[in-house]
mmCIF file of C-alpha atoms and ligand atoms in Angstrom:
data_model
loop_
_atom_site.group_PDB
_atom_site.id
_atom_site.type_symbol
_atom_site.label_atom_id
_atom_site.label_comp_id
_atom_site.label_asym_id
_atom_site.label_seq_id
_atom_site.Cartn_x
_atom_site.Cartn_y
_atom_site.Cartn_z
ATOM 1 C CA MET U 1 116.007 44.301 6.432
ATOM 2 C CA LYS U 2 113.624 47.048 7.528
ATOM 3 C CA ILE U 3 109.946 46.590 8.289
ATOM 4 C CA LEU U 4 107.574 49.496 8.796
ATOM 5 C CA GLY U 5 104.348 49.069 10.786
ATOM 6 C CA ILE U 6 101.567 51.584 10.168
ATOM 7 C CA ASN U 7 98.662 51.729 12.598
ATOM 8 C CA SER U 8 95.622 53.819 11.739
ATOM 9 C CA SER U 9 93.485 53.679 14.872
ATOM 10 C CA PRO U 10 92.895 57.111 16.386
ATOM 11 C CA ARG U 11 93.249 55.592 19.869
ATOM 12 C CA GLY U 12 97.032 55.751 20.130
ATOM 13 C CA LYS U 13 98.459 53.464 22.792
ATOM 14 C CA ASN U 14 94.954 52.190 23.708
ATOM 15 C CA SER U 15 94.473 50.733 20.235
ATOM 16 C CA ARG U 16 93.727 47.007 20.149
ATOM 17 C CA THR U 17 94.878 46.943 16.527
ATOM 18 C CA LEU U 18 98.230 48.323 17.695
ATOM 19 C CA LYS U 19 98.708 45.090 19.665
ATOM 20 C CA LEU U 20 98.481 43.134 16.403
ATOM 21 C CA VAL U 21 100.790 45.498 14.510
ATOM 22 C CA ASP U 22 103.281 45.288 17.390
ATOM 23 C CA ALA U 23 103.059 41.472 17.369
ATOM 24 C CA VAL U 24 103.857 41.361 13.628
ATOM 25 C CA LEU U 25 106.871 43.604 14.253
ATOM 26 C CA ASP U 26 107.955 41.394 17.199
ATOM 27 C CA GLY U 27 107.799 38.316 14.949
ATOM 28 C CA ALA U 28 109.775 40.114 12.247
ATOM 29 C CA ARG U 29 112.448 41.186 14.748
ATOM 30 C CA GLN U 30 112.748 37.538 15.806
ATOM 31 C CA HIS U 31 113.835 36.914 12.196
ATOM 32 C CA GLY U 32 116.429 39.674 12.274
ATOM 33 C CA ALA U 33 114.386 42.625 11.017
ATOM 34 C CA GLU U 34 114.834 46.198 12.107
ATOM 35 C CA THR U 35 111.379 47.642 12.749
ATOM 36 C CA GLU U 36 109.666 50.997 13.043
ATOM 37 C CA LEU U 37 106.114 51.869 13.980
ATOM 38 C CA VAL U 38 104.183 54.866 12.697
ATOM 39 C CA ASP U 39 100.890 55.973 14.244
ATOM 40 C CA ILE U 40 99.229 57.859 11.401
ATOM 41 C CA GLY U 41 96.621 59.211 13.804
ATOM 42 C CA ALA U 42 99.384 61.363 15.285
ATOM 43 C CA LEU U 43 100.425 62.776 11.887
ATOM 44 C CA ASP U 44 99.162 65.780 9.968
ATOM 45 C CA ILE U 45 97.880 64.212 6.746
ATOM 46 C CA ARG U 46 95.222 66.115 4.811
ATOM 47 C CA TYR U 47 92.617 64.954 2.318
ATOM 48 C CA CYS U 48 93.509 64.475 -1.343
ATOM 49 C CA LEU U 49 92.324 67.543 -3.278
ATOM 50 C CA GLY U 50 91.952 65.628 -6.567
ATOM 51 C CA CYS U 51 93.984 68.290 -8.409
ATOM 52 C CA LEU U 52 96.224 65.681 -10.127
ATOM 53 C CA VAL U 53 99.274 67.943 -9.793
ATOM 54 C CA CYS U 54 101.138 64.860 -8.473
ATOM 55 C CA TYR U 55 100.440 63.049 -11.785
ATOM 56 C CA ALA U 56 102.008 65.918 -13.712
ATOM 57 C CA GLU U 57 104.776 66.990 -11.356
ATOM 58 C CA GLY U 58 105.422 64.065 -9.000
ATOM 59 C CA GLU U 59 104.788 66.090 -5.863
ATOM 60 C CA CYS U 60 101.711 66.947 -3.852
ATOM 61 C CA VAL U 61 100.793 70.608 -3.470
ATOM 62 C CA GLN U 62 100.126 70.078 0.229
ATOM 63 C CA GLU U 63 102.955 70.401 2.710
ATOM 64 C CA ASP U 64 102.146 67.954 5.482
ATOM 65 C CA ASP U 65 103.461 64.667 6.875
ATOM 66 C CA LEU U 66 102.543 62.482 3.884
ATOM 67 C CA ALA U 67 105.863 62.865 2.027
ATOM 68 C CA GLU U 68 107.815 61.689 5.088
ATOM 69 C CA LEU U 69 105.540 58.678 5.490
ATOM 70 C CA VAL U 70 106.038 57.732 1.819
ATOM 71 C CA ASP U 71 109.819 58.108 2.253
ATOM 72 C CA LYS U 72 109.665 55.687 5.187
ATOM 73 C CA MET U 73 107.665 53.241 3.061
ATOM 74 C CA LEU U 74 110.225 53.567 0.257
ATOM 75 C CA SER U 75 113.128 52.789 2.541
ATOM 76 C CA ALA U 76 111.413 49.735 4.076
ATOM 77 C CA ASP U 77 111.604 46.193 2.686
ATOM 78 C CA GLY U 78 108.300 45.241 4.292
ATOM 79 C CA ILE U 79 105.127 47.115 5.227
ATOM 80 C CA VAL U 80 102.483 46.151 7.794
ATOM 81 C CA LEU U 81 99.133 47.925 7.642
ATOM 82 C CA GLY U 82 96.802 47.956 10.643
ATOM 83 C CA SER U 83 93.270 49.296 10.896
ATOM 84 C CA PRO U 84 90.269 48.850 13.136
ATOM 85 C CA VAL U 85 87.032 48.270 11.204
ATOM 86 C CA TYR U 86 85.112 51.548 11.029
ATOM 87 C CA MET U 87 81.669 51.292 9.446
ATOM 88 C CA HIS U 88 82.763 48.206 7.482
ATOM 89 C CA GLY U 89 85.796 50.003 6.110
ATOM 90 C CA VAL U 90 89.240 51.220 7.148
ATOM 91 C CA THR U 91 89.521 54.298 9.359
ATOM 92 C CA ALA U 92 89.354 57.744 7.760
ATOM 93 C CA GLN U 93 92.992 58.179 8.782
ATOM 94 C CA LEU U 94 94.096 55.252 6.600
ATOM 95 C CA LYS U 95 91.705 56.067 3.754
ATOM 96 C CA THR U 96 93.183 59.572 3.632
ATOM 97 C CA VAL U 97 96.682 58.110 3.220
ATOM 98 C CA ILE U 98 95.419 55.685 0.555
ATOM 99 C CA ASP U 99 93.773 58.479 -1.466
ATOM 100 C CA ARG U 100 96.984 60.497 -1.352
ATOM 101 C CA MET U 101 98.915 57.573 -2.908
ATOM 102 C CA ALA U 102 97.311 57.419 -6.368
ATOM 103 C CA ASP U 103 100.530 58.689 -7.963
ATOM 104 C CA ALA U 104 102.542 56.056 -6.065
ATOM 105 C CA ILE U 105 100.196 53.390 -7.447
ATOM 106 C CA HIS U 106 100.480 54.670 -11.040
ATOM 107 C CA CYS U 107 104.269 54.620 -10.654
ATOM 108 C CA GLN U 108 104.240 51.180 -8.960
ATOM 109 C CA LEU U 109 106.541 52.880 -6.500
ATOM 110 C CA LEU U 110 106.784 50.085 -3.951
ATOM 111 C CA SER U 111 107.410 47.217 -6.391
ATOM 112 C CA GLY U 112 109.552 44.415 -5.030
ATOM 113 C CA LYS U 113 108.503 44.854 -1.400
ATOM 114 C CA TYR U 114 106.485 42.498 0.793
ATOM 115 C CA GLY U 115 103.620 43.337 3.129
ATOM 116 C CA CYS U 116 100.698 42.155 5.217
ATOM 117 C CA SER U 117 97.671 43.526 7.074
ATOM 118 C CA VAL U 118 96.011 43.209 10.476
ATOM 119 C CA ALA U 119 92.615 44.391 11.706
ATOM 120 C CA THR U 120 90.393 44.298 14.762
ATOM 121 C CA CYS U 121 86.648 44.855 14.907
ATOM 122 C CA GLY U 122 83.753 44.682 17.334
ATOM 123 C CA GLY U 123 81.614 42.120 15.526
ATOM 124 C CA SER U 124 82.349 41.736 11.817
ATOM 125 C CA GLY U 125 83.928 43.225 8.726
ATOM 126 C CA ASP U 126 87.556 42.384 9.446
ATOM 127 C CA SER U 127 88.010 40.026 6.503
ATOM 128 C CA GLU U 128 86.680 42.626 4.007
ATOM 129 C CA VAL U 129 88.938 45.302 5.501
ATOM 130 C CA LEU U 130 91.954 42.971 5.429
ATOM 131 C CA ASP U 131 91.275 42.099 1.779
ATOM 132 C CA TYR U 132 90.991 45.813 0.990
ATOM 133 C CA MET U 133 94.279 46.687 2.731
ATOM 134 C CA ASN U 134 96.177 43.839 1.085
ATOM 135 C CA HIS U 135 94.658 44.816 -2.269
ATOM 136 C CA PHE U 136 95.908 48.372 -1.744
ATOM 137 C CA LEU U 137 99.394 46.984 -1.040
ATOM 138 C CA ASN U 138 99.196 44.885 -4.224
ATOM 139 C CA GLU U 139 98.206 48.001 -6.183
ATOM 140 C CA LEU U 140 101.426 49.649 -5.020
ATOM 141 C CA GLY U 141 103.345 46.645 -6.410
ATOM 142 C CA ILE U 142 103.766 44.956 -3.004
ATOM 143 C CA VAL U 143 103.393 41.173 -2.622
ATOM 144 C CA THR U 144 101.343 40.291 0.477
ATOM 145 C CA VAL U 145 102.151 37.315 2.690
ATOM 146 C CA GLY U 146 98.971 37.101 4.774
ATOM 147 C CA GLN U 147 96.541 38.789 7.116
ATOM 148 C CA VAL U 148 95.205 38.483 10.669
ATOM 149 C CA GLY U 149 91.882 39.807 11.910
ATOM 150 C CA VAL U 150 89.770 39.352 15.017
ATOM 151 C CA ALA U 151 86.309 40.318 16.326
ATOM 152 C CA LEU U 152 86.507 41.248 19.993
ATOM 153 C CA ASP U 153 83.271 42.564 21.450
ATOM 154 C CA ARG U 154 81.762 39.191 22.354
ATOM 155 C CA ASN U 155 85.097 37.567 23.126
ATOM 156 C CA PRO U 156 87.851 40.004 24.156
ATOM 157 C CA ALA U 157 90.087 37.050 25.082
ATOM 158 C CA ALA U 158 90.326 36.211 21.355
ATOM 159 C CA LEU U 159 92.933 38.977 21.125
ATOM 160 C CA ASP U 160 95.592 36.686 22.632
ATOM 161 C CA ALA U 161 95.215 34.061 19.903
ATOM 162 C CA ALA U 162 95.249 36.814 17.259
ATOM 163 C CA ILE U 163 98.455 38.229 18.759
ATOM 164 C CA ASN U 164 100.056 34.777 18.375
ATOM 165 C CA GLU U 165 98.890 34.604 14.752
ATOM 166 C CA ALA U 166 100.211 38.101 14.121
ATOM 167 C CA PHE U 167 103.596 37.152 15.592
ATOM 168 C CA LYS U 168 103.783 34.199 13.149
ATOM 169 C CA LEU U 169 102.741 36.502 10.303
ATOM 170 C CA GLY U 170 105.661 38.776 11.193
ATOM 171 C CA MET U 171 108.052 35.826 11.001
ATOM 172 C CA THR U 172 106.602 34.853 7.605
ATOM 173 C CA LEU U 173 106.984 38.440 6.401
ATOM 174 C CA ALA U 174 110.646 38.653 7.426
ATOM 175 C CA GLU U 175 111.399 35.194 6.041
ATOM 176 C CA SER U 176 109.722 36.048 2.717
ATOM 177 C CA ILE U 177 111.885 39.161 2.434
ATOM 178 C CA GLN U 178 115.067 37.296 3.374
ATOM 179 C CA THR U 179 114.480 34.436 0.933
ATOM 180 C CA LYS U 180 112.743 36.552 -1.738
ATOM 181 C CA ARG U 181 109.948 33.986 -1.541
ATOM 182 C CA PRO U 182 107.980 33.783 -4.809
ATOM 183 C CA TYR U 183 104.211 34.358 -4.767
ATOM 184 C CA PRO U 184 103.462 33.492 -8.435
ATOM 185 C CA ALA U 185 99.710 34.261 -8.449
ATOM 186 C CA GLN U 186 100.235 37.765 -7.057
ATOM 187 C CA GLU U 187 103.256 38.380 -9.258
ATOM 188 C CA LYS U 188 101.081 37.567 -12.268
ATOM 189 C CA GLU U 189 98.417 40.021 -11.078
ATOM 190 C CA ILE U 190 101.009 42.724 -10.436
ATOM 191 C CA ALA U 191 102.439 42.201 -13.942
ATOM 192 C CA ALA U 192 98.936 42.485 -15.452
ATOM 193 C CA ARG U 193 98.304 45.695 -13.492
ATOM 194 C CA ARG U 194 101.597 47.100 -14.730
ATOM 195 C CA ALA U 195 100.576 46.379 -18.341
ATOM 196 C CA PHE U 196 97.276 48.170 -17.676
ATOM 197 C CA PHE U 197 99.041 51.226 -16.224
ATOM 198 C CA ALA U 198 101.449 51.307 -19.181
ATOM 199 C CA GLN U 199 98.461 51.809 -21.511
ATOM 200 C CA LEU U 200 96.812 54.325 -19.175
ATOM 201 C CA ILE U 201 99.948 56.432 -18.832
ATOM 202 C CA GLU U 202 100.691 56.288 -22.557
ATOM 203 C CA ALA U 203 97.150 57.498 -23.268
ATOM 204 C CA ASN U 204 97.497 60.408 -20.805
ATOM 205 C CA LYS U 205 101.148 61.307 -21.348
ATOM 206 C CA ALA U 206 100.400 64.894 -22.369
ATOM 207 C CA ASP U 207 98.923 65.608 -18.915
ATOM 208 C CA TRP U 208 100.614 63.040 -16.678
ATOM 209 C CA VAL U 209 104.096 64.257 -17.602
ATOM 210 C CA HIS U 210 105.899 63.131 -14.449
ATOM 211 C CA GLN U 211 104.359 59.641 -14.589
ATOM 212 C CA TYR U 212 105.267 59.233 -18.279
ATOM 213 C CA GLU U 213 108.841 60.380 -17.664
ATOM 214 C CA TYR U 214 109.141 58.054 -14.640
ATOM 215 C CA TRP U 215 107.990 55.049 -16.681
ATOM 216 C CA VAL U 216 110.353 55.879 -19.559
ATOM 217 C CA GLU U 217 113.246 56.345 -17.110
ATOM 218 C CA LYS U 218 112.454 52.947 -15.539
ATOM 219 C CA GLY U 219 112.486 51.371 -19.014
ATOM 220 C CA TRP U 220 108.901 50.145 -18.578
ATOM 221 C CA MET U 221 107.711 51.863 -21.787
HETATM 222 C C1 FMN B 301 83.408 54.923 14.585
HETATM 223 C C2 FMN B 301 83.506 53.456 14.809
HETATM 224 C C3 FMN B 301 83.014 52.581 13.864
HETATM 225 C C4 FMN B 301 83.081 51.211 14.053
HETATM 226 N N1 FMN B 301 82.568 50.375 13.099
HETATM 227 C C5 FMN B 301 82.578 49.050 13.293
HETATM 228 C C6 FMN B 301 82.027 48.159 12.323
HETATM 229 O O1 FMN B 301 81.515 48.559 11.278
HETATM 230 N N2 FMN B 301 82.051 46.827 12.567
HETATM 231 C C7 FMN B 301 82.604 46.323 13.709
HETATM 232 O O2 FMN B 301 82.585 45.112 13.894
HETATM 233 N N3 FMN B 301 83.172 47.134 14.645
HETATM 234 C C8 FMN B 301 83.175 48.483 14.456
HETATM 235 N N4 FMN B 301 83.753 49.313 15.398
HETATM 236 C C9 FMN B 301 84.495 48.729 16.534
HETATM 237 C C10 FMN B 301 86.021 48.738 16.307
HETATM 238 O O3 FMN B 301 86.357 48.185 15.039
HETATM 239 C C11 FMN B 301 86.714 47.904 17.381
HETATM 240 O O4 FMN B 301 86.389 48.373 18.659
HETATM 241 C C12 FMN B 301 88.222 47.900 17.186
HETATM 242 O O5 FMN B 301 88.792 46.834 17.916
HETATM 243 C C13 FMN B 301 88.876 49.202 17.622
HETATM 244 O O6 FMN B 301 90.249 49.120 17.355
HETATM 245 P P1 FMN B 301 91.322 50.075 18.035
HETATM 246 O O7 FMN B 301 91.310 49.762 19.495
HETATM 247 O O8 FMN B 301 92.598 49.686 17.377
HETATM 248 O O9 FMN B 301 90.921 51.488 17.745
HETATM 249 C C14 FMN B 301 83.683 50.687 15.233
HETATM 250 C C15 FMN B 301 84.202 51.579 16.191
HETATM 251 C C16 FMN B 301 84.116 52.945 15.991
HETATM 252 C C17 FMN B 301 84.659 53.876 17.050
#
């Protein structure tokens, strides 16, 4: 069982969010997972150009580190997303990755995997950012097992309790993968989204050739 942690703070080793991502990975290792951490701030990932070539051909026109990151996500059983709150949203680093994954969402490329999210902030906004990250994971076909967030500027000591929560979240993530734990409400939502995409891709099959062929090959249409 492989679990990939993705931190999106630009502060590298000084990142407080990294402490939560690391704690999730520690918890997962306790349950037998093999883990890997990626700091997307250290990668070369450029903005989406909106050209839609990926819809037609299945590959981005840009040659940067995104393809390798997606390969790592594909070979993982679980994915942990981490972001500090930046202006009530995720960091630009994470948003850039998210924008580049529209084709992966249309193809429901990460179906069958489990995930979770962690966030830190100065004062507020963590719960909205956590909901957004877990929603993004759901859009990829991933079932989410929880989230941990913490506001730190008025109470930096709160990080310790959040680290404990994140450790438990990591154990839940690994256990969910091991036991293929059902999450019926999310599975229903994911099935509804898949039905929606089936219609969308059918309606655009002349242009979105790669996506149509992928869906036919999967036997989903
Ligand atoms: C550009 C920028 C924007 C921020 N925006 C917010 C915000 O909207 N709300 C908030 O509570 N904290 C905000 N913060 C504070 C960070 O979310 C907080 O310090 C976080 O713990 C940093 O995480 P890191 O150490 O992993 O980078 C912002 C910080 C920066 C640098």
